[in-house]
mmCIF file of C-alpha atoms in Angstrom:
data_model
loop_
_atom_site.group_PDB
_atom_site.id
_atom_site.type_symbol
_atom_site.label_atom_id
_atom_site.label_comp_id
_atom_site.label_asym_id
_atom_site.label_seq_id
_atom_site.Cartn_x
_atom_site.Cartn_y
_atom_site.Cartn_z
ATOM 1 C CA UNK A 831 0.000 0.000 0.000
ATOM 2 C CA UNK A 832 1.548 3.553 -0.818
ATOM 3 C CA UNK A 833 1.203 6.000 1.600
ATOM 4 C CA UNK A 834 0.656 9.657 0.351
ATOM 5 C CA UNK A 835 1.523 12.558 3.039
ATOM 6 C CA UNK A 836 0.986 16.052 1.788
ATOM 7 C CA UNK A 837 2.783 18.449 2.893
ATOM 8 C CA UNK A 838 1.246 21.603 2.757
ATOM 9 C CA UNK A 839 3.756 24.226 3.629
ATOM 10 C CA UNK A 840 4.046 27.094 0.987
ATOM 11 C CA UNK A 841 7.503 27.173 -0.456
ATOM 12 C CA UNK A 842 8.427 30.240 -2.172
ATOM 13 C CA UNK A 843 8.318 29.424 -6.244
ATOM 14 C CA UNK A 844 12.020 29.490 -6.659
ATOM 15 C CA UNK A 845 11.944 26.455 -3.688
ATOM 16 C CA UNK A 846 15.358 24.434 -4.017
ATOM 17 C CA UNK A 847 12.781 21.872 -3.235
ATOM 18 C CA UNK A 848 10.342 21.930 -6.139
ATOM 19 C CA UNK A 849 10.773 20.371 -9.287
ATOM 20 C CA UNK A 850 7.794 22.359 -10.548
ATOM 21 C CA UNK A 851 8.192 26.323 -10.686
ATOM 22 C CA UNK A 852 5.852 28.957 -11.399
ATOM 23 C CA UNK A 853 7.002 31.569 -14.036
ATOM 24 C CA UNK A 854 6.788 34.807 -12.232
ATOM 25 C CA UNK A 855 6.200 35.568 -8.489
ATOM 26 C CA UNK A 856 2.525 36.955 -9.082
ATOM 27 C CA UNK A 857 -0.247 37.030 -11.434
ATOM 28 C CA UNK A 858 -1.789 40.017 -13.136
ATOM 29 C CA UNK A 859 -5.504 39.622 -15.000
ATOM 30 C CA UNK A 860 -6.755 42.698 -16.857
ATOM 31 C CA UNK A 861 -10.142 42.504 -16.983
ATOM 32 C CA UNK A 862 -10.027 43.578 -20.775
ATOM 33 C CA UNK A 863 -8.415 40.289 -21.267
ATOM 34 C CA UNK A 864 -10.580 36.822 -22.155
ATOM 35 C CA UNK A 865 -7.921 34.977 -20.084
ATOM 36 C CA UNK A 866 -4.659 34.996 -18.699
ATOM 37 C CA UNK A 867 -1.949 31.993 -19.183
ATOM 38 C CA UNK A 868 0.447 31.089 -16.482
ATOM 39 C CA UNK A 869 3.840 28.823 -17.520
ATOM 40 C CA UNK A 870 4.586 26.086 -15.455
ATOM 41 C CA UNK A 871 8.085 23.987 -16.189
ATOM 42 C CA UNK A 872 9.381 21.101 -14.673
ATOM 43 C CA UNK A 873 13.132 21.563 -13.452
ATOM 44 C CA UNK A 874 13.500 17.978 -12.787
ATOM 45 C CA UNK A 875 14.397 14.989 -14.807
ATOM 46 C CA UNK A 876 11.390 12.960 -13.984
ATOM 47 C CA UNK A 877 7.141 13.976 -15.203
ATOM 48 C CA UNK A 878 5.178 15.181 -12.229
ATOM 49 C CA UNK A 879 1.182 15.530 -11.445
ATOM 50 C CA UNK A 880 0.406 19.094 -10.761
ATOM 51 C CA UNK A 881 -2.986 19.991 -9.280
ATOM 52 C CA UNK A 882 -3.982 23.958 -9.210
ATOM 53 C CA UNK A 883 -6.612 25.727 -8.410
ATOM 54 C CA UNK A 884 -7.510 29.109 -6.658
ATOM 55 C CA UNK A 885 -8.781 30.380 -3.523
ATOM 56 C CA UNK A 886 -9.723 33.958 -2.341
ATOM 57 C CA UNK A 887 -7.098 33.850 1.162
ATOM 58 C CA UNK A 888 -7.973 31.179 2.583
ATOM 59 C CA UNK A 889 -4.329 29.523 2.831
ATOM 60 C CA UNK A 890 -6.103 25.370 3.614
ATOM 61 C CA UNK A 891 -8.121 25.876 0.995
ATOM 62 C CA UNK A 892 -9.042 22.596 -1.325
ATOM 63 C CA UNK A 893 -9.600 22.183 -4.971
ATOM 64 C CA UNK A 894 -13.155 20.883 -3.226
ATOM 65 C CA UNK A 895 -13.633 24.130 -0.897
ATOM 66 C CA UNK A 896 -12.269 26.656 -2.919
ATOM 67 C CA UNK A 897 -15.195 28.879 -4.627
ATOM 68 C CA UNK A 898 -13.944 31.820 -6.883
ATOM 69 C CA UNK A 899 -15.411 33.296 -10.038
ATOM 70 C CA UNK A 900 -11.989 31.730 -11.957
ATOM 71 C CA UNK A 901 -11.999 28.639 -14.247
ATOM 72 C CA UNK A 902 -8.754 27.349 -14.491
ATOM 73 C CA UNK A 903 -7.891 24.929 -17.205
ATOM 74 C CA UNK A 904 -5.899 22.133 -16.899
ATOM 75 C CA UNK A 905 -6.861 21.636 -12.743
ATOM 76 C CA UNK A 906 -4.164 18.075 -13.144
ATOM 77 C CA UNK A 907 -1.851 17.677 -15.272
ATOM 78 C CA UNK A 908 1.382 15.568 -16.044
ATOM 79 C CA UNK A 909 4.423 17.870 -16.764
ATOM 80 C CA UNK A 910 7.386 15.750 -18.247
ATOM 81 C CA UNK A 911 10.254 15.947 -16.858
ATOM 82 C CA UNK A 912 12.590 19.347 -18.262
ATOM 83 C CA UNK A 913 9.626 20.925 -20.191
ATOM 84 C CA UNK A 914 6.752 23.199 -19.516
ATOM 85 C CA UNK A 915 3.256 22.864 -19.357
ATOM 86 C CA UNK A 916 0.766 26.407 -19.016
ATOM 87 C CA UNK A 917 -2.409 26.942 -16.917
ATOM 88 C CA UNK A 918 -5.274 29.100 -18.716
ATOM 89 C CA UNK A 919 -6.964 31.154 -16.158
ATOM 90 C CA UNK A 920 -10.129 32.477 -17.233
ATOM 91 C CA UNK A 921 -12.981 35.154 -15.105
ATOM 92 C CA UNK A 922 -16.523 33.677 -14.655
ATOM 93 C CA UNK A 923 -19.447 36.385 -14.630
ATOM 94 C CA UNK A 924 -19.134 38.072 -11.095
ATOM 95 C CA UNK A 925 -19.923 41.498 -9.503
ATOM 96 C CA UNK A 926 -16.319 41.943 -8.563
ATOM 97 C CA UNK A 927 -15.305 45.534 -7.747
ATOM 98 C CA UNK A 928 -14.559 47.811 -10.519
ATOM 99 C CA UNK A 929 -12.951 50.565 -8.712
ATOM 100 C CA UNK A 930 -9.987 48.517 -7.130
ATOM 101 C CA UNK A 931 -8.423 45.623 -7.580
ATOM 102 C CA UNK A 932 -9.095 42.294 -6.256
ATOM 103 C CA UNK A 933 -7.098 39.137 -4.746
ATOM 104 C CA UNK A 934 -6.329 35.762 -5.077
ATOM 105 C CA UNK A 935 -4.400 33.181 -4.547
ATOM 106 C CA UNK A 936 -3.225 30.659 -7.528
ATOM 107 C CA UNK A 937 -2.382 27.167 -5.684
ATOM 108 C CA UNK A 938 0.109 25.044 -7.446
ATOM 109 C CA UNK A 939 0.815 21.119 -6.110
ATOM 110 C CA UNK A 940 4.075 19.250 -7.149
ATOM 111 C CA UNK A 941 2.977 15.870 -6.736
ATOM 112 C CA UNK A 942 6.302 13.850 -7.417
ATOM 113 C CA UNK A 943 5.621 10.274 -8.985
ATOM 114 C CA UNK A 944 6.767 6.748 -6.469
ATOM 115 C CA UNK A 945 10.413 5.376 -7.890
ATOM 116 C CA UNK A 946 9.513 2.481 -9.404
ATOM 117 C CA UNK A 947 11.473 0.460 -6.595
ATOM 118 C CA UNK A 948 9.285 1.879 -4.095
ATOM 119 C CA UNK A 949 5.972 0.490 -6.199
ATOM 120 C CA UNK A 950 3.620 -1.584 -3.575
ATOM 121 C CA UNK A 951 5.554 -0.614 -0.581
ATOM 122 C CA UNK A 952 4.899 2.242 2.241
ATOM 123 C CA UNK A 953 6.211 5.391 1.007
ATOM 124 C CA UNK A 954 6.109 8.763 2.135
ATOM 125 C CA UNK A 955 5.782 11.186 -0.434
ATOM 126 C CA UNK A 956 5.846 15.004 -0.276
ATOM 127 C CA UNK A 957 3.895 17.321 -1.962
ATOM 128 C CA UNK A 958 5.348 20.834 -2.028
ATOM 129 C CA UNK A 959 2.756 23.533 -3.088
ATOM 130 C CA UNK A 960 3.521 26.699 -4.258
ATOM 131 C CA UNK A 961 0.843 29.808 -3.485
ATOM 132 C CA UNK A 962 0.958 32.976 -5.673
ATOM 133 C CA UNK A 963 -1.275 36.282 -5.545
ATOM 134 C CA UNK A 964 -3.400 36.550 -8.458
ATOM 135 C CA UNK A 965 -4.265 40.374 -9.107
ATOM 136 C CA UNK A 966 -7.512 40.904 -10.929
ATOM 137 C CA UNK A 967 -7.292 44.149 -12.362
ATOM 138 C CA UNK A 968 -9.993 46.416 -13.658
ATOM 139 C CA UNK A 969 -9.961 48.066 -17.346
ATOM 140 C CA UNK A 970 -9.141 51.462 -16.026
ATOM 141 C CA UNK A 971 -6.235 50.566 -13.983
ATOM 142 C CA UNK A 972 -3.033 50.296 -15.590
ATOM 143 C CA UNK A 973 -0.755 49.038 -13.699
ATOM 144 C CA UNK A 974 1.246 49.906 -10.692
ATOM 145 C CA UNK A 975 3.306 53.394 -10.934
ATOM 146 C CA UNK A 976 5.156 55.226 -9.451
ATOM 147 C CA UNK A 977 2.441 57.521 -8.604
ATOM 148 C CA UNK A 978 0.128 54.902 -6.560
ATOM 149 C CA UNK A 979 3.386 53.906 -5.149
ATOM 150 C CA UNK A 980 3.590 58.306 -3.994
ATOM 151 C CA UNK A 981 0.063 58.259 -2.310
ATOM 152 C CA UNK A 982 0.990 55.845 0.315
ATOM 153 C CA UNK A 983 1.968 57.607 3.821
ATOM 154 C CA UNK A 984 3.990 56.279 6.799
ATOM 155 C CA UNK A 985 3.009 57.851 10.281
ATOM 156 C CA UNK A 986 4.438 57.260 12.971
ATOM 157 C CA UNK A 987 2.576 55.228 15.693
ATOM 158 C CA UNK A 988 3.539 52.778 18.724
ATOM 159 C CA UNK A 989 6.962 52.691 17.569
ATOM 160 C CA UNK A 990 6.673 51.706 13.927
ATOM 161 C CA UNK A 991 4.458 52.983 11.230
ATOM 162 C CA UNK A 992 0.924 53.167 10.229
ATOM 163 C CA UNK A 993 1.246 52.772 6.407
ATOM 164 C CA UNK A 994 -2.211 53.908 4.453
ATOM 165 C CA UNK A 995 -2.354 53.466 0.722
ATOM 166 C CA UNK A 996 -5.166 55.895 -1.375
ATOM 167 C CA UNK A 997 -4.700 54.314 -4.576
ATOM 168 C CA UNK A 998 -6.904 51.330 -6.727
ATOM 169 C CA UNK A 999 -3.801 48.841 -6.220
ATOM 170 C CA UNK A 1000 -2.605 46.412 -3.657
ATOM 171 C CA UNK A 1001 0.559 47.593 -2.134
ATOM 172 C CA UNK A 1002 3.642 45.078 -1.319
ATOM 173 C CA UNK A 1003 5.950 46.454 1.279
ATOM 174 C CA UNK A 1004 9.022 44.720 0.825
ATOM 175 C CA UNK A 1005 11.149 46.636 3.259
ATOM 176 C CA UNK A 1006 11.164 50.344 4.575
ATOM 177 C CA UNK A 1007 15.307 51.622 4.996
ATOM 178 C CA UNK A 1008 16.978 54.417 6.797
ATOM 179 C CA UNK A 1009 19.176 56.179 5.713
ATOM 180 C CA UNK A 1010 21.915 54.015 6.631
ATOM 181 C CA UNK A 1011 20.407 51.226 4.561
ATOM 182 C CA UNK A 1012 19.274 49.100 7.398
ATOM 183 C CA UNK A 1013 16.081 47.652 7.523
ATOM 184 C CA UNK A 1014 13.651 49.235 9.906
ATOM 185 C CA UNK A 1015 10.321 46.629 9.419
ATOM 186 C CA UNK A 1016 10.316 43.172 11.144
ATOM 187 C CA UNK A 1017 8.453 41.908 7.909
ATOM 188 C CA UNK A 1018 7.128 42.150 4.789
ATOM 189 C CA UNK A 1019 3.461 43.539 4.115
ATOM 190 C CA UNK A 1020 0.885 44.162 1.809
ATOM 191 C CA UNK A 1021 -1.604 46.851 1.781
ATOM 192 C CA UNK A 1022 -5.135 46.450 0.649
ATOM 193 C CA UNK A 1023 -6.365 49.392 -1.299
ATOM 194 C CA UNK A 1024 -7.676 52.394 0.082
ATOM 195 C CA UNK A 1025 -6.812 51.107 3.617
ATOM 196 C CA UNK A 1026 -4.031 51.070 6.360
ATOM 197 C CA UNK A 1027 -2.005 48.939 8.202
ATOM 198 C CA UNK A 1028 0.245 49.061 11.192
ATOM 199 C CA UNK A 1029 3.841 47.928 10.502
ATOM 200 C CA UNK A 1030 6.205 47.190 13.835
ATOM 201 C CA UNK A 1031 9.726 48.581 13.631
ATOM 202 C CA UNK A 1032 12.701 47.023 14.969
ATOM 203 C CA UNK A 1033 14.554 50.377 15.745
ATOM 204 C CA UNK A 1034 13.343 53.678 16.528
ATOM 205 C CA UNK A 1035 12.006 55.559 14.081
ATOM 206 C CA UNK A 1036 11.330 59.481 14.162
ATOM 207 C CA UNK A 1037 9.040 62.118 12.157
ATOM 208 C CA UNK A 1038 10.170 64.413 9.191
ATOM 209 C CA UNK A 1039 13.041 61.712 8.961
ATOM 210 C CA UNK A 1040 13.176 60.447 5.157
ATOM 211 C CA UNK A 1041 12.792 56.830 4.579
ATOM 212 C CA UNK A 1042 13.463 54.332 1.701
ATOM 213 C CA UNK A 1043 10.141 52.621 0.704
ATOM 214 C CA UNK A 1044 10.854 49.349 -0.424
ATOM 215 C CA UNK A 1045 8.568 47.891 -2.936
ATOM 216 C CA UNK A 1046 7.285 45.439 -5.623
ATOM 217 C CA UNK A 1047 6.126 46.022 -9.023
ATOM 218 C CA UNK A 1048 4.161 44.024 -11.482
ATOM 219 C CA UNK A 1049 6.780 41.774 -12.663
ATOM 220 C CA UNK A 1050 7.912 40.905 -8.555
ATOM 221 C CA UNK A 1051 10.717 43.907 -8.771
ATOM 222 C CA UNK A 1052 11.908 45.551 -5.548
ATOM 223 C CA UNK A 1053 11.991 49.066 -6.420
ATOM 224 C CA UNK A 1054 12.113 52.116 -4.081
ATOM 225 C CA UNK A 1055 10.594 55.419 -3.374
ATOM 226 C CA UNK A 1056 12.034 57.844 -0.949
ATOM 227 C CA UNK A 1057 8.870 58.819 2.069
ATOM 228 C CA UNK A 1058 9.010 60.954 4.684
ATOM 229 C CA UNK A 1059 7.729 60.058 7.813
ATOM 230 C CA UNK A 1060 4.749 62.187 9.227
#
């Protein structure tokens, strides 16, 4: 009898571990578009059963549980071993919000194959899956400047910052610098639009002091923007 133990701990997509990557560290949808394609290749030698679908933040999601206006195209499929194989996302009729953008999450499972020594005997196999934000983006946004990046503020509060964002976009925080180049957050964060969150700092930090704001683009590039702290 095999015994199959998944292991779901979310490996980031360039995972020494994983045989299966995801090209690119997030997904973008316009909403002009019919459908968006993700690449998926297979670093290893040997095929491998992938199993994707998408959830809307709920991290244990299931294939099962998961209920999101997405139809994703192939949900399983074998990816031989050094070659790609690409996922076709495509938006069902919803009421989604056309003033911001939305979020998911695109689940990918890297379900290596049993050597064929092990066949009929008990195994353990693990299954690494990868998790990646899926940005659904409506026609009249573009796509994330460096003006949206200019409307976020960082007040100081409780010995860190409260961060609020004004724009249409979600926000990732990689980092916020002094001028010294250290980091002052304790982690990375991402701000929902038109909202705020609190971000702890590790060192002091001090008003009408000028910052480094640390953060990603479209294509998962750390870029920065200088911000003074109110």
């Amino acid at each position: 009898m095999r015994i199959l133990i998944l292991l779901s701990l979310i490996f980031s997509v360039n995972s020494a571990f994983a045989n299966i990557v995801v090209n690119g560290t997030r997904v973008i949808y316009p909403a002009s578009n019919k459908e968006t394609i993700v690449q998926l290749i297979n670093n290893g030698n040997d095929p491998a059963l992938v199993q994707s679908w998408i959830d809307d933040g709920d991290i244990n999601s299931t294939p099962e549980t998961a209920n999101v206006p997405f139809l994703l195209s192939p949900p399983v499929i074998k990816v031989s071993g050094n070659a790609g194989q690409q996922l076709r996302i495509k938006k069902l009729p919803s009421s989604l919000p056309t003033d911001r953008e939305s979020i998911f999450y695109l689940n990918v499972l890297d379900i290596p194959p049993t050597p064929d020594n092990l066949q009929g005997q008990n195994t353990m196999q693990l299954a690494i899956k990868t998790r990646i934000k899926l940005f659904y983006r409506p026609t009249n946004l573009q796509s994330i400047s460096e003006n949206a990046i200019s409307t976020v503020e960082a007040k100081v509060e409780n010995q860190g910052f409260r961060l609020t964002n004004t724009s249409p976009f979600y926000i990732t925080i990689a980092n916020i610098n002094d001028d010294k180049g250290q980091k002052v957050l304790s982690e990375s964060l991402m701000i929902a639009p038109f909202s705020n969150v609190f971000a702890p700092a590790k060192s002091p930090v001090k008003q009408g002091k000028t910052y480094s704001l640390l953060y990603v683009d479209d294509f998962g590039a750390y870029k920065d923007k200088s911000i003074v702290a109110l």
